PDB file of C-alpha atoms in Angstrom:
ATOM      1  CA  UNK A   1      -6.460 -11.629 -20.468  1.00  0.00           C
ATOM      2  CA  UNK A   2      -6.054 -10.909 -16.770  1.00  0.00           C
ATOM      3  CA  UNK A   3      -9.070 -11.020 -14.461  1.00  0.00           C
ATOM      4  CA  UNK A   4      -9.398  -8.059 -12.113  1.00  0.00           C
ATOM      5  CA  UNK A   5     -11.613  -8.356  -9.036  1.00  0.00           C
ATOM      6  CA  UNK A   6     -12.948  -5.271  -7.237  1.00  0.00           C
ATOM      7  CA  UNK A   7     -13.420  -6.245  -3.605  1.00  0.00           C
ATOM      8  CA  UNK A   8     -14.699  -4.664  -0.392  1.00  0.00           C
ATOM      9  CA  UNK A   9     -15.620  -6.149   2.995  1.00  0.00           C
ATOM     10  CA  UNK A  10     -17.364  -5.059   6.181  1.00  0.00           C
ATOM     11  CA  UNK A  11     -16.485  -6.304   9.653  1.00  0.00           C
ATOM     12  CA  UNK A  12     -18.193  -6.321  13.026  1.00  0.00           C
ATOM     13  CA  UNK A  13     -16.792  -4.261  15.916  1.00  0.00           C
ATOM     14  CA  UNK A  14     -14.985  -6.009  18.744  1.00  0.00           C
ATOM     15  CA  UNK A  15     -17.221  -6.483  21.788  1.00  0.00           C
ATOM     16  CA  UNK A  16     -15.352  -5.853  25.033  1.00  0.00           C
ATOM     17  CA  UNK A  17     -15.763  -4.898  28.690  1.00  0.00           C
ATOM     18  CA  UNK A  18     -14.189  -1.490  29.348  1.00  0.00           C
ATOM     19  CA  UNK A  19     -13.662   0.622  32.467  1.00  0.00           C
ATOM     20  CA  UNK A  20     -14.352   3.976  30.867  1.00  0.00           C
ATOM     21  CA  UNK A  21     -14.751   5.979  27.683  1.00  0.00           C
ATOM     22  CA  UNK A  22     -11.431   7.821  27.398  1.00  0.00           C
ATOM     23  CA  UNK A  23      -7.865   6.650  26.734  1.00  0.00           C
ATOM     24  CA  UNK A  24      -8.532   2.997  27.479  1.00  0.00           C
ATOM     25  CA  UNK A  25      -6.212   0.018  27.074  1.00  0.00           C
ATOM     26  CA  UNK A  26      -8.355  -3.033  26.380  1.00  0.00           C
ATOM     27  CA  UNK A  27      -6.695  -6.323  27.364  1.00  0.00           C
ATOM     28  CA  UNK A  28      -7.443  -9.610  25.657  1.00  0.00           C
ATOM     29  CA  UNK A  29      -9.296 -10.995  28.699  1.00  0.00           C
ATOM     30  CA  UNK A  30     -11.758  -8.087  28.345  1.00  0.00           C
ATOM     31  CA  UNK A  31     -12.826  -9.221  24.861  1.00  0.00           C
ATOM     32  CA  UNK A  32     -16.301 -10.760  24.723  1.00  0.00           C
ATOM     33  CA  UNK A  33     -16.420 -11.339  20.976  1.00  0.00           C
ATOM     34  CA  UNK A  34     -13.623 -10.615  18.470  1.00  0.00           C
ATOM     35  CA  UNK A  35     -14.246  -8.945  15.142  1.00  0.00           C
ATOM     36  CA  UNK A  36     -15.421 -11.006  12.182  1.00  0.00           C
ATOM     37  CA  UNK A  37     -16.129 -10.407   8.523  1.00  0.00           C
ATOM     38  CA  UNK A  38     -19.867  -9.895   8.177  1.00  0.00           C
ATOM     39  CA  UNK A  39     -20.179  -9.455   4.397  1.00  0.00           C
ATOM     40  CA  UNK A  40     -18.342  -8.768   1.174  1.00  0.00           C
ATOM     41  CA  UNK A  41     -19.069  -7.238  -2.196  1.00  0.00           C
ATOM     42  CA  UNK A  42     -17.102  -8.176  -5.313  1.00  0.00           C
ATOM     43  CA  UNK A  43     -17.321  -7.294  -8.993  1.00  0.00           C
ATOM     44  CA  UNK A  44     -15.258  -8.347 -11.988  1.00  0.00           C
ATOM     45  CA  UNK A  45     -13.845  -5.358 -13.841  1.00  0.00           C
ATOM     46  CA  UNK A  46     -15.739  -4.949 -17.106  1.00  0.00           C
ATOM     47  CA  UNK A  47     -18.933  -6.442 -15.677  1.00  0.00           C
ATOM     48  CA  UNK A  48     -21.858  -4.726 -13.953  1.00  0.00           C
ATOM     49  CA  UNK A  49     -22.975  -7.431 -11.508  1.00  0.00           C
ATOM     50  CA  UNK A  50     -21.822  -7.113  -7.910  1.00  0.00           C
ATOM     51  CA  UNK A  51     -21.754 -10.330  -5.889  1.00  0.00           C
ATOM     52  CA  UNK A  52     -22.890  -9.814  -2.295  1.00  0.00           C
ATOM     53  CA  UNK A  53     -22.527 -12.478   0.390  1.00  0.00           C
ATOM     54  CA  UNK A  54     -23.026 -12.197   4.129  1.00  0.00           C
ATOM     55  CA  UNK A  55     -23.079 -14.253   7.308  1.00  0.00           C
ATOM     56  CA  UNK A  56     -26.749 -13.321   7.635  1.00  0.00           C
ATOM     57  CA  UNK A  57     -27.906 -14.399   4.176  1.00  0.00           C
ATOM     58  CA  UNK A  58     -25.487 -17.204   3.374  1.00  0.00           C
ATOM     59  CA  UNK A  59     -23.764 -18.312   6.582  1.00  0.00           C
ATOM     60  CA  UNK A  60     -20.061 -17.925   7.365  1.00  0.00           C
ATOM     61  CA  UNK A  61     -18.889 -21.075   5.563  1.00  0.00           C
ATOM     62  CA  UNK A  62     -20.680 -20.381   2.263  1.00  0.00           C
ATOM     63  CA  UNK A  63     -19.659 -16.701   2.327  1.00  0.00           C
ATOM     64  CA  UNK A  64     -15.977 -17.549   2.802  1.00  0.00           C
ATOM     65  CA  UNK A  65     -16.041 -20.325   0.198  1.00  0.00           C
ATOM     66  CA  UNK A  66     -17.488 -17.979  -2.429  1.00  0.00           C
ATOM     67  CA  UNK A  67     -14.956 -15.285  -1.595  1.00  0.00           C
ATOM     68  CA  UNK A  68     -12.085 -17.780  -1.735  1.00  0.00           C
ATOM     69  CA  UNK A  69     -13.285 -19.059  -5.121  1.00  0.00           C
ATOM     70  CA  UNK A  70     -13.470 -15.561  -6.600  1.00  0.00           C
ATOM     71  CA  UNK A  71     -10.078 -14.546  -5.216  1.00  0.00           C
ATOM     72  CA  UNK A  72      -8.559 -17.771  -6.527  1.00  0.00           C
ATOM     73  CA  UNK A  73      -9.803 -16.932 -10.033  1.00  0.00           C
ATOM     74  CA  UNK A  74      -8.478 -13.359  -9.926  1.00  0.00           C
ATOM     75  CA  UNK A  75      -5.150 -12.164 -11.284  1.00  0.00           C
ATOM     76  CA  UNK A  76      -5.496  -8.697  -9.721  1.00  0.00           C
ATOM     77  CA  UNK A  77      -7.344  -7.571  -6.587  1.00  0.00           C
ATOM     78  CA  UNK A  78      -8.491  -3.937  -6.387  1.00  0.00           C
ATOM     79  CA  UNK A  79      -9.637  -2.317  -3.149  1.00  0.00           C
ATOM     80  CA  UNK A  80      -9.432   0.762  -0.952  1.00  0.00           C
ATOM     81  CA  UNK A  81      -7.103   0.480   2.042  1.00  0.00           C
ATOM     82  CA  UNK A  82      -7.271  -3.188   1.132  1.00  0.00           C
ATOM     83  CA  UNK A  83      -3.632  -4.052   1.834  1.00  0.00           C
ATOM     84  CA  UNK A  84      -3.836  -2.904   5.459  1.00  0.00           C
ATOM     85  CA  UNK A  85      -7.455  -3.815   6.214  1.00  0.00           C
ATOM     86  CA  UNK A  86      -9.518  -6.012   3.879  1.00  0.00           C
ATOM     87  CA  UNK A  87      -6.929  -8.586   2.881  1.00  0.00           C
ATOM     88  CA  UNK A  88      -5.604  -9.100   6.409  1.00  0.00           C
ATOM     89  CA  UNK A  89      -9.112  -9.637   7.789  1.00  0.00           C
ATOM     90  CA  UNK A  90      -9.855 -12.009   4.913  1.00  0.00           C
ATOM     91  CA  UNK A  91      -6.650 -13.975   5.515  1.00  0.00           C
ATOM     92  CA  UNK A  92      -7.476 -14.236   9.221  1.00  0.00           C
ATOM     93  CA  UNK A  93     -10.920 -15.614   8.387  1.00  0.00           C
ATOM     94  CA  UNK A  94      -9.421 -18.150   5.990  1.00  0.00           C
ATOM     95  CA  UNK A  95      -6.848 -19.500   8.437  1.00  0.00           C
ATOM     96  CA  UNK A  96      -9.280 -19.500  11.386  1.00  0.00           C
ATOM     97  CA  UNK A  97     -11.682 -21.589   9.317  1.00  0.00           C
ATOM     98  CA  UNK A  98      -9.091 -24.083   8.149  1.00  0.00           C
ATOM     99  CA  UNK A  99      -8.819 -22.758   4.590  1.00  0.00           C
ATOM    100  CA  UNK A 100      -5.688 -22.507   2.476  1.00  0.00           C
ATOM    101  CA  UNK A 101      -4.680 -19.142   0.978  1.00  0.00           C
ATOM    102  CA  UNK A 102      -6.003 -18.433  -2.525  1.00  0.00           C
ATOM    103  CA  UNK A 103      -3.512 -18.318  -5.384  1.00  0.00           C
ATOM    104  CA  UNK A 104      -1.086 -15.401  -5.390  1.00  0.00           C
ATOM    105  CA  UNK A 105      -2.339 -12.262  -7.137  1.00  0.00           C
ATOM    106  CA  UNK A 106      -1.291  -8.689  -7.793  1.00  0.00           C
ATOM    107  CA  UNK A 107      -2.634  -6.384  -5.100  1.00  0.00           C
ATOM    108  CA  UNK A 108      -3.745  -2.926  -6.232  1.00  0.00           C
ATOM    109  CA  UNK A 109      -4.728  -0.731  -3.285  1.00  0.00           C
ATOM    110  CA  UNK A 110      -6.280   2.428  -4.774  1.00  0.00           C
ATOM    111  CA  UNK A 111      -5.816   4.341  -1.524  1.00  0.00           C
ATOM    112  CA  UNK A 112      -2.072   3.705  -1.747  1.00  0.00           C
ATOM    113  CA  UNK A 113      -2.080   4.970  -5.340  1.00  0.00           C
ATOM    114  CA  UNK A 114      -3.939   8.090  -4.180  1.00  0.00           C
ATOM    115  CA  UNK A 115      -1.622   8.770  -1.232  1.00  0.00           C
ATOM    116  CA  UNK A 116       1.465   8.263  -3.386  1.00  0.00           C
ATOM    117  CA  UNK A 117       0.368  10.740  -6.062  1.00  0.00           C
ATOM    118  CA  UNK A 118      -1.877  13.383  -4.495  1.00  0.00           C
ATOM    119  CA  UNK A 119      -2.431  15.508  -1.390  1.00  0.00           C
ATOM    120  CA  UNK A 120      -6.186  15.438  -0.868  1.00  0.00           C
ATOM    121  CA  UNK A 121      -7.467  16.840   2.452  1.00  0.00           C
ATOM    122  CA  UNK A 122      -8.704  13.313   3.166  1.00  0.00           C
ATOM    123  CA  UNK A 123      -7.804   9.929   1.693  1.00  0.00           C
ATOM    124  CA  UNK A 124     -11.164   8.413   2.581  1.00  0.00           C
ATOM    125  CA  UNK A 125     -12.996   6.691  -0.265  1.00  0.00           C
ATOM    126  CA  UNK A 126     -16.008   8.983   0.021  1.00  0.00           C
ATOM    127  CA  UNK A 127     -13.950  12.183  -0.147  1.00  0.00           C
ATOM    128  CA  UNK A 128     -11.794  11.141  -3.091  1.00  0.00           C
ATOM    129  CA  UNK A 129     -14.778   9.773  -5.037  1.00  0.00           C
ATOM    130  CA  UNK A 130     -16.656  13.056  -4.634  1.00  0.00           C
ATOM    131  CA  UNK A 131     -13.556  15.144  -5.373  1.00  0.00           C
ATOM    132  CA  UNK A 132     -13.084  13.284  -8.659  1.00  0.00           C
ATOM    133  CA  UNK A 133     -16.786  13.481  -9.495  1.00  0.00           C
ATOM    134  CA  UNK A 134     -17.509   9.756  -9.715  1.00  0.00           C
ATOM    135  CA  UNK A 135     -20.128   9.574  -6.970  1.00  0.00           C
ATOM    136  CA  UNK A 136     -20.407   9.184  -3.212  1.00  0.00           C
ATOM    137  CA  UNK A 137     -20.814   6.497  -0.600  1.00  0.00           C
ATOM    138  CA  UNK A 138     -24.363   5.623   0.437  1.00  0.00           C
ATOM    139  CA  UNK A 139     -25.492   7.602   3.461  1.00  0.00           C
ATOM    140  CA  UNK A 140     -26.478   5.280   6.288  1.00  0.00           C
ATOM    141  CA  UNK A 141     -27.607   5.257   9.906  1.00  0.00           C
ATOM    142  CA  UNK A 142     -24.074   5.174  11.285  1.00  0.00           C
ATOM    143  CA  UNK A 143     -22.676   2.770  13.854  1.00  0.00           C
ATOM    144  CA  UNK A 144     -26.215   1.662  14.678  1.00  0.00           C
ATOM    145  CA  UNK A 145     -26.380   0.006  11.252  1.00  0.00           C
ATOM    146  CA  UNK A 146     -23.679  -2.468  12.295  1.00  0.00           C
ATOM    147  CA  UNK A 147     -25.417  -3.124  15.620  1.00  0.00           C
ATOM    148  CA  UNK A 148     -28.744  -3.753  13.892  1.00  0.00           C
ATOM    149  CA  UNK A 149     -27.158  -6.076  11.322  1.00  0.00           C
ATOM    150  CA  UNK A 150     -25.495  -8.067  14.104  1.00  0.00           C
ATOM    151  CA  UNK A 151     -28.962  -8.418  15.653  1.00  0.00           C
ATOM    152  CA  UNK A 152     -30.332  -9.835  12.388  1.00  0.00           C
ATOM    153  CA  UNK A 153     -32.508  -6.868  11.461  1.00  0.00           C
ATOM    154  CA  UNK A 154     -33.687  -7.373   7.862  1.00  0.00           C
ATOM    155  CA  UNK A 155     -34.151  -3.668   7.143  1.00  0.00           C
ATOM    156  CA  UNK A 156     -30.629  -2.967   8.362  1.00  0.00           C
ATOM    157  CA  UNK A 157     -29.236  -5.715   6.149  1.00  0.00           C
ATOM    158  CA  UNK A 158     -30.972  -4.211   3.103  1.00  0.00           C
ATOM    159  CA  UNK A 159     -29.290  -0.912   3.960  1.00  0.00           C
ATOM    160  CA  UNK A 160     -25.930  -2.647   4.453  1.00  0.00           C
ATOM    161  CA  UNK A 161     -26.195  -4.412   1.098  1.00  0.00           C
ATOM    162  CA  UNK A 162     -26.930  -1.130  -0.678  1.00  0.00           C
ATOM    163  CA  UNK A 163     -23.962   0.453   1.105  1.00  0.00           C
ATOM    164  CA  UNK A 164     -21.630  -2.413   0.199  1.00  0.00           C
ATOM    165  CA  UNK A 165     -22.621  -2.525  -3.476  1.00  0.00           C
ATOM    166  CA  UNK A 166     -22.037   1.199  -3.892  1.00  0.00           C
ATOM    167  CA  UNK A 167     -18.562   0.938  -2.378  1.00  0.00           C
ATOM    168  CA  UNK A 168     -17.638  -1.711  -4.946  1.00  0.00           C
ATOM    169  CA  UNK A 169     -19.055   0.349  -7.810  1.00  0.00           C
ATOM    170  CA  UNK A 170     -17.043   3.364  -6.650  1.00  0.00           C
ATOM    171  CA  UNK A 171     -13.912   1.212  -6.844  1.00  0.00           C
ATOM    172  CA  UNK A 172     -14.637   0.520 -10.508  1.00  0.00           C
ATOM    173  CA  UNK A 173     -15.077   4.210 -11.325  1.00  0.00           C
ATOM    174  CA  UNK A 174     -11.989   5.239  -9.373  1.00  0.00           C
ATOM    175  CA  UNK A 175      -9.927   2.509 -11.014  1.00  0.00           C
ATOM    176  CA  UNK A 176     -10.385   4.178 -14.407  1.00  0.00           C
ATOM    177  CA  UNK A 177      -9.839   7.671 -13.001  1.00  0.00           C
ATOM    178  CA  UNK A 178      -6.588   6.666 -11.302  1.00  0.00           C
ATOM    179  CA  UNK A 179      -5.341   4.376 -14.062  1.00  0.00           C
ATOM    180  CA  UNK A 180      -3.063   6.973 -15.710  1.00  0.00           C
ATOM    181  CA  UNK A 181      -1.347   7.480 -12.335  1.00  0.00           C
ATOM    182  CA  UNK A 182      -0.426   3.854 -11.712  1.00  0.00           C
ATOM    183  CA  UNK A 183       3.322   3.409 -11.419  1.00  0.00           C
ATOM    184  CA  UNK A 184       4.978   3.413 -14.833  1.00  0.00           C
ATOM    185  CA  UNK A 185       1.846   4.300 -16.799  1.00  0.00           C
ATOM    186  CA  UNK A 186       2.151   8.059 -17.302  1.00  0.00           C
ATOM    187  CA  UNK A 187      -0.661   9.922 -19.029  1.00  0.00           C
ATOM    188  CA  UNK A 188      -2.624   7.704 -21.399  1.00  0.00           C
ATOM    189  CA  UNK A 189      -5.649   8.004 -23.686  1.00  0.00           C
ATOM    190  CA  UNK A 190      -8.928   6.160 -23.087  1.00  0.00           C
ATOM    191  CA  UNK A 191      -7.997   3.665 -25.825  1.00  0.00           C
ATOM    192  CA  UNK A 192      -4.651   3.054 -24.177  1.00  0.00           C
ATOM    193  CA  UNK A 193      -6.395   2.711 -20.821  1.00  0.00           C
ATOM    194  CA  UNK A 194      -8.457  -0.179 -22.125  1.00  0.00           C
ATOM    195  CA  UNK A 195      -5.350  -1.836 -23.525  1.00  0.00           C
ATOM    196  CA  UNK A 196      -3.778  -1.583 -20.083  1.00  0.00           C
ATOM    197  CA  UNK A 197      -6.912  -3.036 -18.461  1.00  0.00           C
ATOM    198  CA  UNK A 198      -6.808  -5.955 -20.916  1.00  0.00           C
ATOM    199  CA  UNK A 199      -3.109  -6.586 -20.451  1.00  0.00           C
ATOM    200  CA  UNK A 200      -1.183  -8.465 -17.811  1.00  0.00           C
ATOM    201  CA  UNK A 201       0.712  -5.348 -16.672  1.00  0.00           C
ATOM    202  CA  UNK A 202      -2.007  -3.711 -14.627  1.00  0.00           C
ATOM    203  CA  UNK A 203       0.194  -2.837 -11.669  1.00  0.00           C
TER     204      UNK A 203
END
């Protein structure tokens, strides 16, 4: 039976010196601090528990080691805009920290599935989740949440954890909603859906 991992990360903004607020080109010598992965949430499909690790609670090394271990165990990775964002940030963190890539897996980006099949007004996770009636992202304090987390604010980190866990849980719900639309699947019954989930041919 294949193991499917639902995965979502959050990153810090790049800190940089800029000359203005409009139409700026930021050069590399203006960067004060580059972006980094600040936390991740991951859940095995078919299980309820969401694993949450962060630089604040666990330290960078332990966070990356746990993520690498989980990815190495997975046969399929499921995310939202994960091919263009999450996985590339994760790979950068791995190579910057002297880690080898995890074993090769099938990559299932649910945003790509959505864009390939539908014309929603927005392809954002929050919009599609609400449009399909599976829930919504956690409302938060906006960009300030990331600033406060970077400053080590405990209340902000509690808010970030809640936000991260909900994103992962939305991935699980959307996985089942979008399952009949995966390439080559056609329309299937709930029983057939579970057979697909349990099989090797998930993507």
